[in-house]
Tab-separated table of C-alpha atoms in Angstrom:
chain	number	residue	atom	x	y	z
A	1	MET	CA	166.089	70.919	85.804
A	2	GLU	CA	167.041	68.313	88.448
A	3	THR	CA	169.531	69.568	91.069
A	4	LYS	CA	171.866	67.320	93.073
A	5	PRO	CA	171.014	67.015	96.777
A	6	THR	CA	173.500	69.053	99.028
A	7	LEU	CA	175.654	66.544	100.997
A	8	ASP	CA	176.387	67.223	104.560
A	9	PRO	CA	180.012	68.440	104.712
A	10	ASP	CA	180.523	66.610	108.056
A	11	ILE	CA	179.789	63.294	106.257
A	12	TYR	CA	181.369	63.922	102.750
A	13	THR	CA	183.952	66.405	101.623
A	14	ASP	CA	184.507	67.785	98.140
A	15	LEU	CA	187.173	69.406	96.013
A	16	LYS	CA	185.858	72.984	96.772
A	17	ALA	CA	186.052	72.511	100.490
A	18	LEU	CA	189.661	70.876	100.308
A	19	ARG	CA	190.729	73.779	98.020
A	20	ARG	CA	189.731	76.326	100.512
A	21	LEU	CA	191.983	74.813	103.048
A	22	LYS	CA	194.849	76.393	101.040
A	23	TYR	CA	194.236	79.583	103.161
A	24	LYS	CA	194.630	77.648	106.382
A	25	ALA	CA	197.830	75.815	105.468
A	26	HIS	CA	200.130	77.919	107.496
A	27	GLY	CA	201.740	77.940	111.056
A	28	PHE	CA	203.210	74.380	110.738
A	29	ASP	CA	205.885	72.547	108.929
A	30	PHE	CA	207.921	69.307	109.041
A	31	LEU	CA	211.375	70.720	109.030
A	32	PRO	CA	214.016	69.141	111.408
A	33	ALA	CA	213.945	72.154	113.935
A	34	GLN	CA	210.650	71.948	115.822
A	35	PRO	CA	209.271	73.851	118.726
A	36	ILE	CA	209.882	72.102	122.172
A	37	ASN	CA	206.135	71.008	122.367
A	38	SER	CA	206.040	69.527	118.861
A	39	ALA	CA	205.078	65.914	118.478
A	40	LEU	CA	208.158	65.635	116.207
A	41	THR	CA	210.564	66.255	119.163
A	42	GLY	CA	211.456	64.182	122.194
A	43	ARG	CA	213.531	61.083	122.851
A	44	HIS	CA	210.719	58.707	121.677
A	45	VAL	CA	210.591	60.297	118.210
A	46	SER	CA	213.213	60.185	115.561
A	47	LYS	CA	214.317	63.571	114.236
A	48	LEU	CA	213.293	64.276	110.664
A	49	ARG	CA	216.107	64.329	108.228
A	50	GLY	CA	217.236	67.618	106.736
A	51	ARG	CA	217.242	68.263	103.037
A	52	GLY	CA	219.596	66.147	101.058
A	53	LEU	CA	222.722	67.318	99.395
A	54	ASN	CA	223.567	67.232	95.668
A	55	PHE	CA	227.047	66.793	94.429
A	56	GLU	CA	228.077	69.694	92.304
A	57	GLU	CA	231.871	69.636	91.540
A	58	MET	CA	235.385	68.591	92.591
A	59	ARG	CA	237.936	71.254	93.110
A	60	HIS	CA	241.264	71.791	94.868
A	61	TYR	CA	241.341	72.075	98.612
A	62	GLN	CA	241.422	75.645	99.819
A	63	ILE	CA	242.345	76.907	103.362
A	64	GLY	CA	239.136	76.843	105.426
A	65	ASP	CA	237.420	73.941	103.607
A	66	ASP	CA	235.870	71.271	105.868
A	67	ILE	CA	238.258	68.359	105.870
A	68	ARG	CA	235.327	66.073	105.991
A	69	THR	CA	234.591	66.868	102.231
A	70	MET	CA	238.020	65.723	101.300
A	71	ASP	CA	237.992	63.100	98.548
A	72	TRP	CA	241.000	60.994	99.431
A	73	LYS	CA	240.881	58.769	96.301
A	74	VAL	CA	241.181	61.747	93.948
A	75	THR	CA	243.885	63.265	96.279
A	76	MET	CA	245.909	59.988	96.196
A	77	ARG	CA	245.561	59.657	92.514
A	78	THR	CA	246.489	63.327	91.525
A	79	GLY	CA	248.892	64.040	94.343
A	80	LYS	CA	246.968	67.123	95.213
A	81	PRO	CA	244.241	67.612	97.845
A	82	HIS	CA	240.652	67.801	96.336
A	83	VAL	CA	237.398	68.328	98.067
A	84	LYS	CA	233.758	67.573	96.932
A	85	ILE	CA	231.294	70.609	96.606
A	86	PHE	CA	227.679	70.065	97.515
A	87	SER	CA	224.625	72.125	97.271
A	88	GLU	CA	221.562	71.807	99.251
A	89	GLU	CA	218.655	70.138	97.441
A	90	ARG	CA	215.895	72.755	96.781
A	91	GLU	CA	213.068	70.153	96.611
A	92	ARG	CA	212.044	67.102	98.600
A	93	ASN	CA	209.470	64.490	97.816
A	94	VAL	CA	206.645	64.306	100.387
A	95	TYR	CA	203.960	61.597	100.061
A	96	VAL	CA	200.635	61.524	101.775
A	97	LEU	CA	199.041	58.129	102.141
A	98	VAL	CA	195.267	58.859	102.670
A	99	ASP	CA	192.894	56.307	104.183
A	100	GLN	CA	189.388	56.325	102.633
A	101	ARG	CA	188.369	52.760	103.718
A	102	THR	CA	184.967	51.811	105.201
A	103	SER	CA	186.466	51.930	108.654
A	104	MET	CA	187.123	55.605	108.150
A	105	PHE	CA	183.334	56.191	107.433
A	106	PHE	CA	182.643	56.791	111.139
A	107	GLY	CA	182.011	59.716	113.331
A	108	SER	CA	179.985	60.122	116.473
A	109	THR	CA	180.708	63.773	117.009
A	110	GLY	CA	181.627	66.374	114.461
A	111	ARG	CA	182.805	64.909	111.169
A	112	MET	CA	183.556	61.447	109.785
A	113	LYS	CA	187.166	60.247	110.077
A	114	SER	CA	187.348	60.032	106.303
A	115	VAL	CA	186.610	63.710	106.086
A	116	VAL	CA	189.286	64.585	108.864
A	117	ALA	CA	191.875	62.532	106.811
A	118	ALA	CA	190.997	64.312	103.536
A	119	GLU	CA	191.414	67.690	105.309
A	120	ILE	CA	194.786	66.761	106.753
A	121	ALA	CA	196.081	65.613	103.388
A	122	ALA	CA	194.812	68.928	101.808
A	123	LEU	CA	196.510	71.078	104.408
A	124	ILE	CA	199.774	69.241	104.030
A	125	ALA	CA	199.688	69.252	100.331
A	126	TRP	CA	199.150	73.029	100.112
A	127	LYS	CA	202.014	73.612	102.678
A	128	VAL	CA	204.317	71.299	100.859
A	129	VAL	CA	204.033	72.972	97.461
A	130	ASP	CA	204.228	76.447	99.139
A	131	SER	CA	207.558	75.375	100.557
A	132	THR	CA	208.873	74.457	97.126
A	133	ASP	CA	208.820	70.715	97.770
A	134	ARG	CA	207.077	68.037	95.691
A	135	ILE	CA	203.934	66.337	96.787
A	136	GLY	CA	202.914	62.854	95.796
A	137	ALA	CA	200.103	60.580	97.167
A	138	ILE	CA	198.539	57.138	97.575
A	139	VAL	CA	194.797	57.430	97.943
A	140	TYR	CA	193.453	54.084	99.051
A	141	ASN	CA	190.159	52.471	99.846
A	142	ASP	CA	188.914	48.891	100.506
A	143	ARG	CA	189.372	47.866	96.770
A	144	ASN	CA	192.550	49.577	95.642
A	145	ALA	CA	195.338	52.151	96.259
A	146	LEU	CA	195.908	54.812	93.628
A	147	PRO	CA	199.577	56.152	93.338
A	148	ILE	CA	200.269	59.764	92.242
A	149	SER	CA	203.831	60.582	91.458
A	150	PRO	CA	205.172	63.727	93.197
A	151	GLN	CA	205.139	67.064	91.510
A	152	ARG	CA	205.227	70.722	92.517
A	153	SER	CA	202.403	72.755	91.323
A	154	ALA	CA	198.961	73.936	92.591
A	155	ASN	CA	197.331	72.005	89.730
A	156	HIS	CA	198.949	68.788	90.906
A	157	VAL	CA	197.544	69.445	94.339
A	158	LEU	CA	194.138	69.880	92.888
A	159	LYS	CA	194.636	66.526	91.076
A	160	ILE	CA	195.410	64.797	94.400
A	161	LEU	CA	192.468	66.389	96.140
A	162	ASN	CA	190.131	65.448	93.374
A	163	GLU	CA	191.108	61.831	93.746
A	164	ILE	CA	190.619	61.960	97.497
A	165	ALA	CA	187.184	63.587	96.985
A	166	ILE	CA	186.169	60.889	94.490
A	167	LYS	CA	187.130	58.130	96.896
A	168	ASN	CA	185.447	59.992	99.767
A	169	HIS	CA	182.087	60.029	97.800
A	170	GLN	CA	182.302	56.361	97.134
A	171	LEU	CA	182.018	55.634	100.905
A	172	LYS	CA	178.824	54.223	102.353
A	173	ALA	CA	177.657	52.320	105.322
A	174	GLY	CA	177.998	48.598	105.122
A	175	LYS	CA	180.649	45.842	105.193
A	176	ALA	CA	183.954	46.452	103.439
A	177	GLU	CA	184.373	44.628	100.191
A	178	GLU	CA	187.820	43.363	101.257
A	179	SER	CA	189.387	42.826	104.635
A	180	GLN	CA	191.192	45.739	106.152
A	181	SER	CA	194.541	43.764	106.164
A	182	ASN	CA	194.168	43.197	102.361
A	183	SER	CA	193.667	46.935	101.802
A	184	PHE	CA	196.733	47.792	103.891
A	185	ALA	CA	198.713	45.305	101.863
A	186	LYS	CA	197.669	47.080	98.538
A	187	LEU	CA	198.708	50.379	100.035
A	188	PHE	CA	202.217	49.217	101.108
A	189	HIS	CA	202.720	47.460	97.735
A	190	GLN	CA	202.118	50.736	95.966
A	191	ALA	CA	204.336	52.624	98.462
A	192	GLN	CA	207.084	50.268	97.826
A	193	ARG	CA	206.864	51.043	94.056
A	194	LEU	CA	206.271	54.889	94.451
A	195	VAL	CA	208.496	55.887	97.390
A	196	LYS	CA	212.259	55.863	96.628
A	197	HIS	CA	214.440	57.302	99.399
A	198	ASP	CA	215.064	60.460	101.479
A	199	GLY	CA	211.372	61.424	101.284
A	200	LEU	CA	208.899	62.222	103.876
A	201	VAL	CA	205.922	59.688	104.067
A	202	ILE	CA	202.823	60.881	105.984
A	203	LEU	CA	200.325	58.069	106.701
A	204	ILE	CA	196.941	59.244	107.481
A	205	THR	CA	194.729	56.415	108.816
A	206	ASP	CA	192.843	55.024	111.741
A	207	GLY	CA	195.259	52.097	111.802
A	208	TYR	CA	192.813	49.321	111.418
A	209	GLY	CA	193.952	46.358	109.420
A	210	TYR	CA	197.540	46.552	110.566
A	211	ASN	CA	199.010	43.062	111.054
A	212	GLU	CA	202.456	41.352	111.181
A	213	ARG	CA	202.925	41.530	107.369
A	214	SER	CA	202.543	45.295	107.539
A	215	GLU	CA	205.456	45.735	109.930
A	216	GLU	CA	208.179	44.597	107.466
A	217	GLN	CA	206.831	47.107	104.901
A	218	ILE	CA	206.661	49.879	107.415
A	219	LYS	CA	210.312	49.048	108.598
A	220	ALA	CA	211.380	49.216	104.935
A	221	LEU	CA	209.905	52.585	104.520
A	222	CYS	CA	211.508	53.888	107.708
A	223	GLN	CA	215.018	52.554	106.546
A	224	HIS	CA	215.392	55.204	103.784
A	225	ASN	CA	212.641	57.700	104.569
A	226	ASP	CA	211.074	59.761	107.405
A	227	VAL	CA	207.658	58.471	108.194
A	228	VAL	CA	205.024	60.296	110.226
A	229	LEU	CA	201.724	58.864	111.411
A	230	CYS	CA	198.616	60.993	111.548
A	231	HIS	CA	196.346	58.898	113.699
A	232	VAL	CA	192.636	59.730	113.238
A	233	THR	CA	190.325	58.291	115.946
A	234	ASP	CA	186.829	59.078	117.162
A	235	ARG	CA	186.149	59.311	120.829
A	236	LEU	CA	183.277	56.978	120.807
A	237	GLU	CA	185.505	54.158	119.323
A	238	HIS	CA	187.112	53.778	122.726
A	239	ASP	CA	183.766	53.741	124.474
A	240	LEU	CA	181.491	51.706	122.267
A	241	ALA	CA	182.152	48.445	124.051
A	242	THR	CA	180.905	49.847	127.417
A	243	LEU	CA	177.659	51.125	126.160
A	244	ASN	CA	174.492	49.148	126.874
A	245	LYS	CA	172.759	50.382	123.859
A	246	MET	CA	173.541	52.578	120.872
A	247	VAL	CA	171.858	53.673	117.679
A	248	LEU	CA	174.011	53.974	114.438
A	249	SER	CA	172.935	55.964	111.383
A	250	ASP	CA	174.281	56.636	107.840
A	251	GLY	CA	171.999	59.689	107.533
A	252	GLN	CA	169.163	57.651	106.016
A	253	LEU	CA	168.924	54.347	108.015
A	254	GLN	CA	169.150	53.662	111.541
A	255	LEU	CA	170.509	50.532	113.411
A	256	SER	CA	170.048	49.774	117.131
A	257	ILE	CA	172.611	47.594	118.817
A	258	SER	CA	172.445	46.165	122.223
A	259	GLY	CA	175.609	45.560	124.252
A	260	GLN	CA	173.903	43.753	127.033
A	261	GLU	CA	175.446	40.376	126.007
A	262	ALA	CA	178.820	40.244	127.971
A	263	GLN	CA	180.442	37.911	125.409
A	264	LEU	CA	179.659	40.115	122.435
A	265	ARG	CA	180.624	43.285	124.323
A	266	ASP	CA	184.033	41.843	125.457
A	267	ALA	CA	184.788	40.722	121.946
A	268	PHE	CA	184.155	43.931	120.426
A	269	ALA	CA	186.217	45.729	123.126
A	270	LYS	CA	189.207	43.475	122.335
A	271	ASP	CA	189.021	44.020	118.672
A	272	VAL	CA	188.854	47.842	118.949
A	273	ASN	CA	191.481	48.137	121.625
A	274	GLN	CA	193.780	45.641	119.925
A	275	ALA	CA	193.451	47.439	116.614
A	276	ILE	CA	194.496	50.805	118.117
A	277	ASP	CA	197.196	49.302	120.438
A	278	ASN	CA	198.883	47.302	117.739
A	279	PHE	CA	199.316	50.205	115.385
A	280	THR	CA	200.561	52.609	118.065
A	281	ALA	CA	203.070	49.923	119.208
A	282	VAL	CA	204.635	49.554	115.906
A	283	ALA	CA	204.966	53.372	115.640
A	284	LYS	CA	206.796	53.420	118.873
A	285	LYS	CA	208.984	50.513	117.956
A	286	TYR	CA	210.268	52.229	114.781
A	287	ARG	CA	210.324	55.679	116.363
A	288	ILE	CA	207.545	57.085	114.022
A	289	PRO	CA	206.137	60.370	115.304
A	290	VAL	CA	202.325	60.092	115.932
A	291	LEU	CA	200.259	63.130	115.455
A	292	PRO	CA	196.733	62.481	117.067
A	293	PHE	CA	193.509	63.759	115.351
A	294	ASN	CA	189.990	63.572	116.438
A	295	THR	CA	186.717	64.185	114.667
A	296	LEU	CA	185.532	67.167	116.737
A	297	ASP	CA	188.165	69.883	116.641
A	298	PRO	CA	189.142	71.878	113.531
A	299	THR	CA	191.723	69.968	111.603
A	300	ASP	CA	194.090	72.861	110.994
A	301	VAL	CA	194.129	73.743	114.761
A	302	GLN	CA	194.914	70.249	115.533
A	303	LEU	CA	197.800	70.138	113.008
A	304	ARG	CA	199.206	73.330	114.452
A	305	LYS	CA	199.030	71.982	118.053
A	306	ALA	CA	200.691	68.774	117.202
A	307	LEU	CA	203.490	70.512	115.528
A	308	GLY	CA	203.875	72.964	118.494
A	309	ALA	CA	202.873	76.085	116.597
A	310	SER	CA	200.885	78.975	117.828
A	311	GLN	CA	197.176	78.844	117.164
A	312	THR	CA	196.729	81.739	114.787
A	313	ASN	CA	194.093	82.059	112.170
């Protein structure tokens, strides 16, 4: 009987590994009240909206009612003061937009960026359903973006994680089949159709492929929803352009690249730095909280640190 080769968990993740993260999905949340050292606080970051309110009924005004709930039209029509009664929504739609493109299939130390992105999505998804909110997703690669409508159940989380694992296993070293800007366009096209309003949109990506067309779509999402960026980068990405020589590998083949040629080195540095700077600039422009992630430290520890929580196991 032929057995499948065991894949390196730092290079590829799987449903079993993402399922186990359920037991580490604690010590963080995305509620409006955040610790002082959370990335979701501060004057450069918009406050997350609280849960919405559902209209329940209209009734006569009673002493002590908040005058701001007065319905003046009904009051004028009936001649008696009326107020609107609201109840807090019990559920909120949260959407994780998970990047599994070729640019994410990179990691100099620790894990691939694609694995880290999958782990972030799993931790958030388990936490969301535990908080009685609904979780939806868009899992995207170079070719397409798969939308998954929000629901609240453990089985639904497993469905999302399985789709992430499938796209993760499709990754391989080589040139992307489509440009990064085209893949971003497909993502935002699906987001426009799936995400309605008053939701929380968590974009998990390295930011490559962002261009001017993406900005209008990000702006539209921010107008009616909270948006949070989980920015996954590798330490070597910032240093590649300064290396004289490096050897890259996909686990089977190796490629040696020389950086001696100044023109090539400068062009590479410009592309890398511009990609990172452009995406972080648009986040700042639209007051999008940015949670930084690297490929070395445990993902759950990084998530708790970004949200200002204590580092408990």
